[in-house]
mmCIF file of C-alpha atoms in Angstrom:
data_model
loop_
_atom_site.group_PDB
_atom_site.id
_atom_site.type_symbol
_atom_site.label_atom_id
_atom_site.label_comp_id
_atom_site.label_asym_id
_atom_site.label_seq_id
_atom_site.Cartn_x
_atom_site.Cartn_y
_atom_site.Cartn_z
ATOM 1 C CA MET F 4 23.341 17.072 -22.103
ATOM 2 C CA SER F 5 20.330 15.668 -20.805
ATOM 3 C CA ASN F 6 19.879 12.494 -23.594
ATOM 4 C CA LYS F 7 23.340 11.780 -22.955
ATOM 5 C CA THR F 8 23.670 11.438 -19.213
ATOM 6 C CA GLU F 9 20.044 8.790 -19.725
ATOM 7 C CA THR F 10 21.757 6.193 -21.617
ATOM 8 C CA LEU F 11 24.324 5.862 -19.297
ATOM 9 C CA THR F 12 24.113 3.594 -16.642
ATOM 10 C CA ASP F 13 24.033 4.041 -13.005
ATOM 11 C CA LYS F 14 27.661 2.949 -12.320
ATOM 12 C CA GLU F 15 29.292 4.679 -15.798
ATOM 13 C CA LEU F 16 27.317 7.937 -14.364
ATOM 14 C CA VAL F 17 29.095 7.432 -10.657
ATOM 15 C CA ASN F 18 32.317 6.760 -11.709
ATOM 16 C CA LYS F 19 32.252 10.216 -14.047
ATOM 17 C CA VAL F 20 31.135 11.867 -11.276
ATOM 18 C CA LEU F 21 33.725 10.791 -9.232
ATOM 19 C CA SER F 22 36.616 11.436 -11.632
ATOM 20 C CA GLY F 23 35.627 15.197 -11.183
ATOM 21 C CA ASP F 24 32.627 15.718 -13.835
ATOM 22 C CA THR F 25 30.218 17.629 -12.494
ATOM 23 C CA ASN F 26 28.074 17.509 -15.823
ATOM 24 C CA ALA F 27 27.340 14.307 -14.809
ATOM 25 C CA PHE F 28 25.956 15.314 -11.165
ATOM 26 C CA ALA F 29 23.541 17.656 -12.811
ATOM 27 C CA GLY F 30 22.025 15.020 -14.865
ATOM 28 C CA ILE F 31 21.735 12.930 -11.974
ATOM 29 C CA VAL F 32 20.121 16.022 -10.380
ATOM 30 C CA LYS F 33 18.023 16.757 -13.538
ATOM 31 C CA SER F 34 16.625 13.220 -13.839
ATOM 32 C CA THR F 35 15.648 12.538 -9.813
ATOM 33 C CA GLU F 36 14.311 15.575 -9.092
ATOM 34 C CA GLY F 37 10.975 15.229 -9.470
ATOM 35 C CA LEU F 38 11.150 12.086 -7.364
ATOM 36 C CA VAL F 39 12.983 14.268 -4.726
ATOM 37 C CA ALA F 40 10.540 16.750 -5.070
ATOM 38 C CA GLN F 41 7.617 14.632 -4.595
ATOM 39 C CA ILE F 42 9.020 13.713 -0.880
ATOM 40 C CA ILE F 43 10.171 17.200 0.091
ATOM 41 C CA PHE F 44 6.937 18.815 -0.668
ATOM 42 C CA LYS F 45 4.837 15.886 1.121
ATOM 43 C CA MET F 46 7.431 16.116 3.904
ATOM 44 C CA ILE F 47 7.784 19.766 4.648
ATOM 45 C CA ALA F 48 5.394 22.262 4.705
ATOM 46 C CA ASN F 49 7.531 25.385 4.552
ATOM 47 C CA LYS F 50 8.892 26.752 1.252
ATOM 48 C CA GLU F 51 12.245 28.114 2.137
ATOM 49 C CA ASP F 52 12.522 25.356 3.927
ATOM 50 C CA ARG F 53 12.091 23.364 1.178
ATOM 51 C CA LYS F 54 14.858 24.963 -1.271
ATOM 52 C CA ASP F 55 17.058 24.451 1.855
ATOM 53 C CA MET F 56 16.513 20.967 2.070
ATOM 54 C CA ALA F 57 16.558 20.223 -1.643
ATOM 55 C CA GLN F 58 20.145 21.622 -1.541
ATOM 56 C CA ASP F 59 21.254 19.987 1.729
ATOM 57 C CA ILE F 60 19.907 16.614 0.056
ATOM 58 C CA TYR F 61 21.595 16.391 -3.152
ATOM 59 C CA LEU F 62 25.387 18.245 -1.678
ATOM 60 C CA LYS F 63 25.436 15.473 0.779
ATOM 61 C CA ALA F 64 24.643 12.399 -2.142
ATOM 62 C CA TYR F 65 27.714 14.233 -3.843
ATOM 63 C CA ARG F 66 29.976 14.000 -0.721
ATOM 64 C CA SER F 67 28.933 10.062 -0.327
ATOM 65 C CA LEU F 68 28.179 9.158 -3.680
ATOM 66 C CA ALA F 69 32.079 7.351 -3.623
ATOM 67 C CA ASN F 70 29.756 5.081 -0.811
ATOM 68 C CA PHE F 71 27.146 3.806 -2.856
ATOM 69 C CA ARG F 72 27.581 0.458 -3.517
ATOM 70 C CA PHE F 73 24.511 0.124 -6.054
ATOM 71 C CA GLY F 74 22.727 -2.120 -4.286
ATOM 72 C CA SER F 75 19.866 -0.507 -5.214
ATOM 73 C CA LYS F 76 18.876 2.072 -7.917
ATOM 74 C CA LEU F 77 20.847 5.579 -7.889
ATOM 75 C CA SER F 78 17.400 7.097 -7.685
ATOM 76 C CA THR F 79 15.897 4.861 -5.097
ATOM 77 C CA TRP F 80 19.171 5.993 -3.077
ATOM 78 C CA LEU F 81 19.260 9.230 -3.668
ATOM 79 C CA ALA F 82 15.163 9.502 -2.439
ATOM 80 C CA GLN F 83 16.191 7.698 0.737
ATOM 81 C CA ILE F 84 18.705 10.436 1.219
ATOM 82 C CA ALA F 85 15.693 13.086 0.908
ATOM 83 C CA TYR F 86 13.663 10.818 2.903
ATOM 84 C CA ASN F 87 16.374 10.799 5.804
ATOM 85 C CA ASN F 88 16.628 14.174 5.622
ATOM 86 C CA CYS F 89 13.163 14.884 5.867
ATOM 87 C CA THR F 90 12.037 12.652 9.066
ATOM 88 C CA ASP F 91 15.518 14.164 10.534
ATOM 89 C CA TYR F 92 14.306 18.046 9.740
ATOM 90 C CA ILE F 93 10.240 17.308 11.392
ATOM 91 C CA ARG F 94 12.428 15.103 14.696
ATOM 92 C CA LYS F 95 14.370 18.667 15.358
ATOM 93 C CA LYS F 96 10.789 20.313 14.609
ATOM 94 C CA LYS F 97 8.729 17.782 16.590
ATOM 95 C CA LEU F 98 6.197 17.578 13.983
ATOM 96 C CA VAL F 99 4.713 14.748 13.841
ATOM 97 C CA LEU F 100 5.617 12.029 11.521
ATOM 98 C CA VAL F 101 2.980 9.369 11.212
ATOM 99 C CA GLY F 102 -0.490 9.409 12.694
ATOM 100 C CA VAL F 103 -3.709 9.724 11.172
ATOM 101 C CA ILE F 104 -5.864 12.685 11.366
ATOM 102 C CA PHE F 105 -9.107 12.316 11.240
ATOM 103 C CA ASN F 106 -11.240 15.092 10.661
ATOM 104 C CA SER F 107 -12.075 16.624 13.596
ATOM 105 C CA ASP F 108 -13.023 15.962 16.947
ATOM 106 C CA GLU F 109 -15.457 12.939 18.461
ATOM 107 C CA ALA F 110 -18.765 14.728 17.416
ATOM 108 C CA GLU F 111 -17.827 14.730 13.866
ATOM 109 C CA GLN F 112 -16.284 10.904 14.271
ATOM 110 C CA ASP F 113 -19.991 10.263 15.779
ATOM 111 C CA GLU F 114 -21.174 11.883 12.265
ATOM 112 C CA MET F 115 -19.119 10.075 10.276
ATOM 113 C CA ASP F 116 -20.010 7.152 11.185
ATOM 114 C CA HIS F 117 -23.660 7.631 11.509
ATOM 115 C CA PHE F 118 -23.576 8.769 8.220
ATOM 116 C CA HIS F 119 -22.162 5.596 6.740
ATOM 117 C CA HIS F 120 -24.679 3.202 8.296
ATOM 118 C CA LYS F 121 -27.700 5.416 6.728
ATOM 119 C CA VAL F 122 -25.331 4.767 3.056
ATOM 120 C CA THR F 123 -27.602 2.777 1.013
ATOM 121 C CA ASP F 124 -28.081 5.067 -2.098
ATOM 122 C CA ARG F 125 -23.967 5.537 -3.676
ATOM 123 C CA ASN F 126 -25.167 7.276 -6.642
ATOM 124 C CA TYR F 127 -23.823 10.336 -5.676
ATOM 125 C CA PHE F 128 -20.366 8.394 -6.953
ATOM 126 C CA LYS F 129 -21.614 8.620 -10.427
ATOM 127 C CA THR F 130 -18.353 9.101 -12.770
ATOM 128 C CA ASP F 131 -20.306 11.313 -15.456
ATOM 129 C CA SER F 132 -20.641 14.649 -13.947
ATOM 130 C CA VAL F 133 -17.544 16.610 -14.754
ATOM 131 C CA LEU F 134 -17.815 19.198 -12.135
ATOM 132 C CA PHE F 135 -18.046 16.077 -9.552
ATOM 133 C CA GLN F 136 -14.816 15.512 -11.104
ATOM 134 C CA LYS F 137 -13.485 18.607 -10.709
ATOM 135 C CA GLU F 138 -14.432 19.142 -6.857
ATOM 136 C CA LEU F 139 -13.506 15.685 -6.044
ATOM 137 C CA SER F 140 -9.703 16.166 -7.425
ATOM 138 C CA GLY F 141 -9.685 19.183 -4.794
ATOM 139 C CA ILE F 142 -11.450 17.727 -1.983
ATOM 140 C CA LEU F 143 -8.835 14.695 -2.416
ATOM 141 C CA LYS F 144 -5.713 17.187 -2.885
ATOM 142 C CA ALA F 145 -6.733 18.659 0.274
ATOM 143 C CA GLU F 146 -7.163 15.750 2.216
ATOM 144 C CA ILE F 147 -4.524 14.184 1.515
ATOM 145 C CA ASP F 148 -2.701 17.483 2.731
ATOM 146 C CA LYS F 149 -4.409 16.583 6.416
ATOM 147 C CA LEU F 150 -2.483 12.733 6.243
ATOM 148 C CA SER F 151 0.774 13.142 8.334
ATOM 149 C CA PRO F 152 3.623 13.213 6.335
ATOM 150 C CA VAL F 153 4.980 9.931 6.562
ATOM 151 C CA PHE F 154 1.608 8.947 4.841
ATOM 152 C CA LYS F 155 1.269 11.532 2.434
ATOM 153 C CA THR F 156 4.488 10.557 1.238
ATOM 154 C CA LEU F 157 3.591 6.871 0.873
ATOM 155 C CA ILE F 158 0.402 7.471 -1.017
ATOM 156 C CA THR F 159 2.572 9.508 -3.317
ATOM 157 C CA LEU F 160 5.285 6.876 -3.510
ATOM 158 C CA TYR F 161 2.585 4.369 -4.345
ATOM 159 C CA HIS F 162 0.375 6.359 -6.456
ATOM 160 C CA ASN F 163 1.472 8.709 -8.360
ATOM 161 C CA GLU F 164 5.389 7.232 -8.277
ATOM 162 C CA GLU F 165 3.771 3.987 -9.171
ATOM 163 C CA MET F 166 6.507 2.241 -7.003
ATOM 164 C CA SER F 167 6.130 -1.219 -5.200
ATOM 165 C CA TYR F 168 6.124 -2.111 -1.616
ATOM 166 C CA GLU F 169 9.568 -3.710 -1.648
ATOM 167 C CA GLU F 170 11.335 0.048 -3.406
ATOM 168 C CA ILE F 171 8.985 1.971 -0.531
ATOM 169 C CA SER F 172 10.515 0.265 1.828
ATOM 170 C CA GLN F 173 14.330 0.603 1.094
ATOM 171 C CA ILE F 174 13.804 4.730 0.097
ATOM 172 C CA THR F 175 11.818 4.036 4.274
ATOM 173 C CA GLY F 176 13.662 2.210 5.749
ATOM 174 C CA LEU F 177 10.114 0.787 6.716
ATOM 175 C CA PRO F 178 9.514 -3.234 6.344
ATOM 176 C CA ALA F 179 7.529 -4.059 3.791
ATOM 177 C CA GLY F 180 4.518 -5.232 5.893
ATOM 178 C CA THR F 181 4.570 -1.275 7.547
ATOM 179 C CA VAL F 182 4.194 0.259 4.188
ATOM 180 C CA LYS F 183 1.640 -2.023 3.346
ATOM 181 C CA SER F 184 -0.288 -0.937 6.762
ATOM 182 C CA TYR F 185 0.693 2.093 6.879
ATOM 183 C CA LEU F 186 -0.948 2.708 3.245
ATOM 184 C CA PHE F 187 -4.226 0.158 3.887
ATOM 185 C CA ARG F 188 -4.552 2.683 7.133
ATOM 186 C CA ALA F 189 -3.923 6.226 4.988
ATOM 187 C CA ARG F 190 -5.732 4.717 1.932
ATOM 188 C CA LYS F 191 -9.099 4.325 4.312
ATOM 189 C CA VAL F 192 -8.876 7.864 6.468
ATOM 190 C CA LEU F 193 -8.714 9.047 2.569
ATOM 191 C CA ARG F 194 -12.005 7.451 1.535
ATOM 192 C CA ASP F 195 -13.929 7.954 4.687
ATOM 193 C CA ASN F 196 -13.127 11.618 4.804
ATOM 194 C CA LEU F 197 -14.036 12.083 1.367
ATOM 195 C CA LEU F 198 -17.273 10.872 1.501
ATOM 196 C CA PHE F 199 -17.690 12.908 4.778
ATOM 197 C CA ASN F 200 -16.327 15.834 3.253
ATOM 198 C CA TYR F 201 -18.640 15.347 -0.115
ATOM 199 C CA LYS F 202 -21.732 13.963 1.241
ATOM 200 C CA LYS F 203 -21.282 17.317 3.977
ATOM 201 C CA GLU F 204 -20.895 19.432 0.669
ATOM 202 C CA GLU F 205 -24.053 18.571 -0.953
ATOM 203 C CA LEU F 206 -25.775 19.026 2.285
ATOM 204 C CA MET Q 22 -18.889 -18.925 -0.619
ATOM 205 C CA ILE Q 23 -18.063 -16.158 1.702
ATOM 206 C CA ASP Q 24 -21.205 -14.563 3.988
ATOM 207 C CA LYS Q 25 -19.116 -12.111 5.739
ATOM 208 C CA HIS Q 26 -17.987 -8.735 3.811
ATOM 209 C CA PRO Q 27 -13.870 -8.955 3.535
ATOM 210 C CA SER Q 28 -11.770 -6.670 5.317
ATOM 211 C CA GLU Q 29 -11.133 -2.971 4.012
ATOM 212 C CA GLU Q 30 -7.413 -4.447 3.509
ATOM 213 C CA VAL Q 31 -8.799 -7.230 1.451
ATOM 214 C CA LEU Q 32 -10.988 -4.871 -0.818
ATOM 215 C CA GLN Q 33 -8.086 -2.160 -1.158
ATOM 216 C CA GLU Q 34 -6.077 -5.434 -2.344
ATOM 217 C CA PHE Q 35 -8.912 -6.418 -4.430
ATOM 218 C CA ALA Q 36 -9.471 -2.826 -5.755
ATOM 219 C CA LEU Q 37 -5.623 -1.897 -6.984
ATOM 220 C CA GLY Q 38 -5.652 -5.772 -8.667
ATOM 221 C CA GLU Q 39 -3.807 -7.643 -6.168
ATOM 222 C CA ASN Q 40 -5.723 -10.003 -4.269
ATOM 223 C CA LEU Q 41 -8.067 -11.784 -7.339
ATOM 224 C CA SER Q 42 -8.527 -14.730 -5.183
ATOM 225 C CA GLU Q 43 -11.791 -16.986 -6.399
ATOM 226 C CA VAL Q 44 -13.727 -16.564 -3.175
ATOM 227 C CA ILE Q 45 -13.116 -12.652 -3.040
ATOM 228 C CA THR Q 46 -14.133 -12.557 -6.187
ATOM 229 C CA LYS Q 47 -17.733 -14.753 -5.942
ATOM 230 C CA HIS Q 48 -18.218 -13.005 -2.948
ATOM 231 C CA ILE Q 49 -17.785 -8.952 -4.463
ATOM 232 C CA GLY Q 50 -19.770 -10.412 -7.717
ATOM 233 C CA HIS Q 51 -23.126 -10.695 -5.476
ATOM 234 C CA CYS Q 52 -22.464 -8.254 -2.690
ATOM 235 C CA VAL Q 53 -23.398 -4.538 -3.616
ATOM 236 C CA GLU Q 54 -21.963 -2.980 -1.356
ATOM 237 C CA CYS Q 55 -18.277 -4.498 -1.415
ATOM 238 C CA ARG Q 56 -18.632 -3.646 -5.143
ATOM 239 C CA ALA Q 57 -19.116 0.024 -4.752
ATOM 240 C CA LYS Q 58 -16.538 0.394 -1.966
ATOM 241 C CA ILE Q 59 -14.586 -1.247 -4.543
ATOM 242 C CA SER Q 60 -15.509 1.455 -7.140
ATOM 243 C CA GLU Q 61 -15.114 4.089 -4.742
ATOM 244 C CA TYR Q 62 -11.321 3.348 -3.866
ATOM 245 C CA GLN Q 63 -10.816 2.589 -8.345
ATOM 246 C CA MET Q 64 -11.924 6.390 -8.703
ATOM 247 C CA MET Q 65 -10.143 7.224 -5.400
ATOM 248 C CA PHE Q 66 -6.588 5.801 -6.915
ATOM 249 C CA THR Q 67 -7.287 7.264 -10.035
ATOM 250 C CA LYS Q 68 -7.559 10.425 -8.762
ATOM 251 C CA ILE Q 69 -4.790 10.055 -6.908
ATOM 252 C CA SER Q 70 -2.468 8.853 -9.848
ATOM 253 C CA GLU Q 71 -3.615 12.336 -11.356
ATOM 254 C CA GLN Q 72 -2.641 14.644 -8.606
ATOM 255 C CA GLU Q 73 -0.459 17.105 -9.914
ATOM 256 C CA ARG Q 74 3.688 16.141 -9.626
ATOM 257 C CA ALA Q 75 5.726 18.874 -7.002
ATOM 258 C CA VAL Q 76 7.959 20.576 -9.117
ATOM 259 C CA PHE Q 77 10.825 22.570 -7.683
ATOM 260 C CA ASP Q 78 10.487 26.732 -8.792
ATOM 261 C CA PHE Q 79 14.254 27.149 -8.921
ATOM 262 C CA ASN Q 80 16.399 25.688 -10.670
ATOM 263 C CA ILE Q 81 18.136 22.944 -8.163
ATOM 264 C CA SER Q 82 20.925 22.117 -10.712
ATOM 265 C CA GLU Q 83 22.505 25.051 -11.006
ATOM 266 C CA LEU Q 84 22.102 26.019 -7.552
ATOM 267 C CA VAL Q 85 23.760 22.881 -6.315
ATOM 268 C CA LEU Q 86 26.032 23.011 -9.328
ATOM 269 C CA SER Q 87 27.278 26.384 -7.850
ATOM 270 C CA GLN Q 88 28.043 24.829 -4.197
ATOM 271 C CA LEU Q 89 30.267 22.057 -5.135
ATOM 272 C CA ASN Q 90 33.431 22.157 -4.242
ATOM 273 C CA PRO Q 91 36.264 21.938 -7.138
ATOM 274 C CA GLU Q 92 38.585 20.745 -4.560
ATOM 275 C CA VAL Q 93 37.220 17.098 -4.519
ATOM 276 C CA LYS Q 94 39.990 16.169 -6.325
ATOM 277 C CA LYS Q 95 42.731 17.305 -4.008
ATOM 278 C CA VAL Q 96 41.883 13.957 -2.052
ATOM 279 C CA SER Q 97 43.742 12.233 -4.655
ATOM 280 C CA TRP Q 98 46.538 14.384 -4.946
ATOM 281 C CA ASP Q 99 46.845 13.984 -1.445
ATOM 282 C CA ARG Q 100 46.476 10.178 -1.683
ATOM 283 C CA TRP Q 101 49.700 10.086 -4.062
ATOM 284 C CA LEU Q 102 52.073 12.349 -1.972
ATOM 285 C CA ILE Q 103 51.290 9.716 1.174
ATOM 286 C CA TYR Q 104 51.864 6.904 -1.169
ATOM 287 C CA LEU Q 105 55.131 8.717 -2.315
ATOM 288 C CA ALA Q 106 55.629 9.982 1.618
ATOM 289 C CA ILE Q 107 56.086 5.929 2.621
ATOM 290 C CA LEU Q 108 57.689 5.014 -0.526
ATOM 291 C CA SER Q 109 60.088 7.673 1.102
ATOM 292 C CA VAL Q 110 60.614 6.756 4.205
ATOM 293 C CA PHE Q 111 60.492 2.586 3.187
ATOM 294 C CA GLY Q 112 63.434 3.992 0.871
ATOM 295 C CA LEU Q 113 65.317 5.514 2.912
ATOM 296 C CA ALA Q 114 65.019 3.012 5.942
ATOM 297 C CA GLY Q 115 66.536 0.548 3.163
ATOM 298 C CA GLY Q 116 69.128 2.358 2.383
ATOM 299 C CA ILE Q 117 70.257 3.188 5.881
ATOM 300 C CA LEU Q 118 70.111 -0.967 6.688
ATOM 301 C CA TYR Q 119 71.913 -1.316 2.924
ATOM 302 C CA VAL Q 120 75.088 1.215 4.183
ATOM 303 C CA PHE Q 121 75.075 -0.259 7.925
ATOM 304 C CA SER Q 122 74.432 -3.977 6.812
ATOM 305 C CA GLU Q 123 77.552 -4.605 8.567
ATOM 306 C CA THR Q 124 77.320 -2.901 11.891
ATOM 307 C CA VAL Q 125 73.475 -4.082 12.019
ATOM 308 C CA ALA Q 126 74.665 -7.618 11.648
ATOM 309 C CA GLU Q 127 76.824 -7.223 14.527
ATOM 310 C CA LEU Q 128 74.063 -5.868 16.813
ATOM 311 C CA PHE Q 129 71.846 -8.577 16.297
ATOM 312 C CA ALA Q 130 74.484 -11.263 15.719
ATOM 313 C CA GLY Q 131 74.021 -12.853 19.106
ATOM 314 C CA PHE Q 132 70.044 -13.178 18.457
ATOM 315 C CA SER Q 133 68.360 -16.631 16.587
ATOM 316 C CA ASN Q 134 67.448 -16.192 13.321
ATOM 317 C CA VAL Q 135 63.513 -17.035 14.473
ATOM 318 C CA LEU Q 136 63.720 -13.792 17.507
ATOM 319 C CA LEU Q 137 64.737 -11.271 14.748
ATOM 320 C CA TYR Q 138 62.161 -12.420 12.123
ATOM 321 C CA LEU Q 139 59.793 -11.872 14.677
ATOM 322 C CA ALA Q 140 61.031 -8.741 15.791
ATOM 323 C CA VAL Q 141 61.216 -7.662 12.193
ATOM 324 C CA SER Q 142 57.761 -8.844 11.489
ATOM 325 C CA THR Q 143 55.837 -7.312 14.878
ATOM 326 C CA SER Q 144 57.657 -4.080 14.324
ATOM 327 C CA PHE Q 145 56.694 -3.942 10.526
ATOM 328 C CA ILE Q 146 52.885 -4.802 11.191
ATOM 329 C CA ILE Q 147 52.736 -1.970 13.898
ATOM 330 C CA LEU Q 148 54.206 0.325 11.437
ATOM 331 C CA LEU Q 149 51.445 -0.341 9.099
ATOM 332 C CA PHE Q 150 48.715 -0.110 11.507
ATOM 333 C CA GLN Q 151 49.990 3.315 12.576
ATOM 334 C CA CYS Q 152 49.835 4.437 9.201
ATOM 335 C CA VAL Q 153 46.069 3.060 8.434
ATOM 336 C CA ASP Q 154 45.223 5.081 11.689
ATOM 337 C CA MET Q 155 46.871 8.195 10.951
ATOM 338 C CA TYR Q 156 45.507 7.853 7.033
ATOM 339 C CA SER Q 157 42.162 7.586 8.354
ATOM 340 C CA ARG Q 158 42.066 10.131 11.085
ATOM 341 C CA TYR Q 159 43.167 12.695 8.450
ATOM 342 C CA GLN Q 160 40.713 11.630 6.236
ATOM 343 C CA ARG Q 161 37.997 11.796 9.611
ATOM 344 C CA LYS Q 162 39.557 15.861 9.812
ATOM 345 C CA ILE Q 163 39.134 16.680 6.128
ATOM 346 C CA ASN Q 164 35.543 15.620 5.866
ATOM 347 C CA ALA Q 165 34.698 17.755 8.979
ATOM 348 C CA LEU Q 166 36.408 20.186 7.357
ATOM 349 C CA ASP Q 167 34.412 19.932 4.334
ATOM 350 C CA THR Q 168 31.443 20.185 6.328
ATOM 351 C CA ILE Q 169 32.032 22.581 8.177
ATOM 352 C CA GLU Q 170 32.169 24.685 4.628
ATOM 353 C CA ILE Q 171 29.025 23.040 3.272
ATOM 354 C CA THR Q 172 26.998 24.119 6.398
ATOM 355 C CA ALA Q 173 28.632 27.780 6.081
ATOM 356 C CA THR Q 174 28.248 28.370 2.453
ATOM 357 C CA ASN Q 175 24.244 27.005 2.941
ATOM 358 C CA LYS Q 176 23.956 29.953 5.645
ATOM 359 C CA ASN Q 177 25.245 32.395 2.931
#
């Protein structure tokens, strides 16, 4: 069934769903659940809330499908619904939406600056060490999880989903310039925290 | 030759292969610090792209399909019923006009043609707007009912 739906265009799929073919909608769900899951997991920490959110998103998409004007890919439109629903959830819960989470307080920040100034030897980033590779992945995952929901989502959409700034802008509703600026900030924070934590662990 | 180091943004763009201007490339060619930063960014980007993708630990397709309202089709039947109702009204009005055409003609005998056409077209336009308004109010109520139904189903 999924192979059949993959060969259909977005327009054909939508028309099938609007004429009452729920299997066609199941195909849409299957082909977009990866992207929607990426957004939900990055925006919402609570497991139970993620399940409810996923259902809400697809039900909303089903009800609004008649209003889809093919101004973007169907997957982009769905991702947009997912992102908007998640930001509404975060606002209702009064959580932090955008913002940079540094390692900790001022003392640690001073230490980090001091550390940067002292750095001359960059050999600890040797790529041939298997242990280093494993540790780096683990530390990186932890540091990504510390970022704010929007920064995490942008990093994921750009680097994991390989979306362009324009596509991300369509999904998030943020201007492309803002997407670029947020990504720069998020990457810098990640790199700084990685260097700081990795060097700390070594010591 | 650039003496100043490029900004973090430029270094990131360079690491992504997005900003490969000759001037920047030249600076990076002889700047150990900038080369090291780019190398760190490139490694980080590789590691980020290798991060495990999120996957739902439940069957989202099944969950969603079980909640899809099969009554979605009902709306199209309602639309046909409305068309039929409108046609019936016009048919009835036309029939009455035809049966009582002489009486109607006597009634409007004193009016000029222009006035008559103005009165008829104005009445027709007002009737049309009222029908459109009725239909959009009906659709809003149906959508509101759908929302309540879905919210109740999710809570269960």
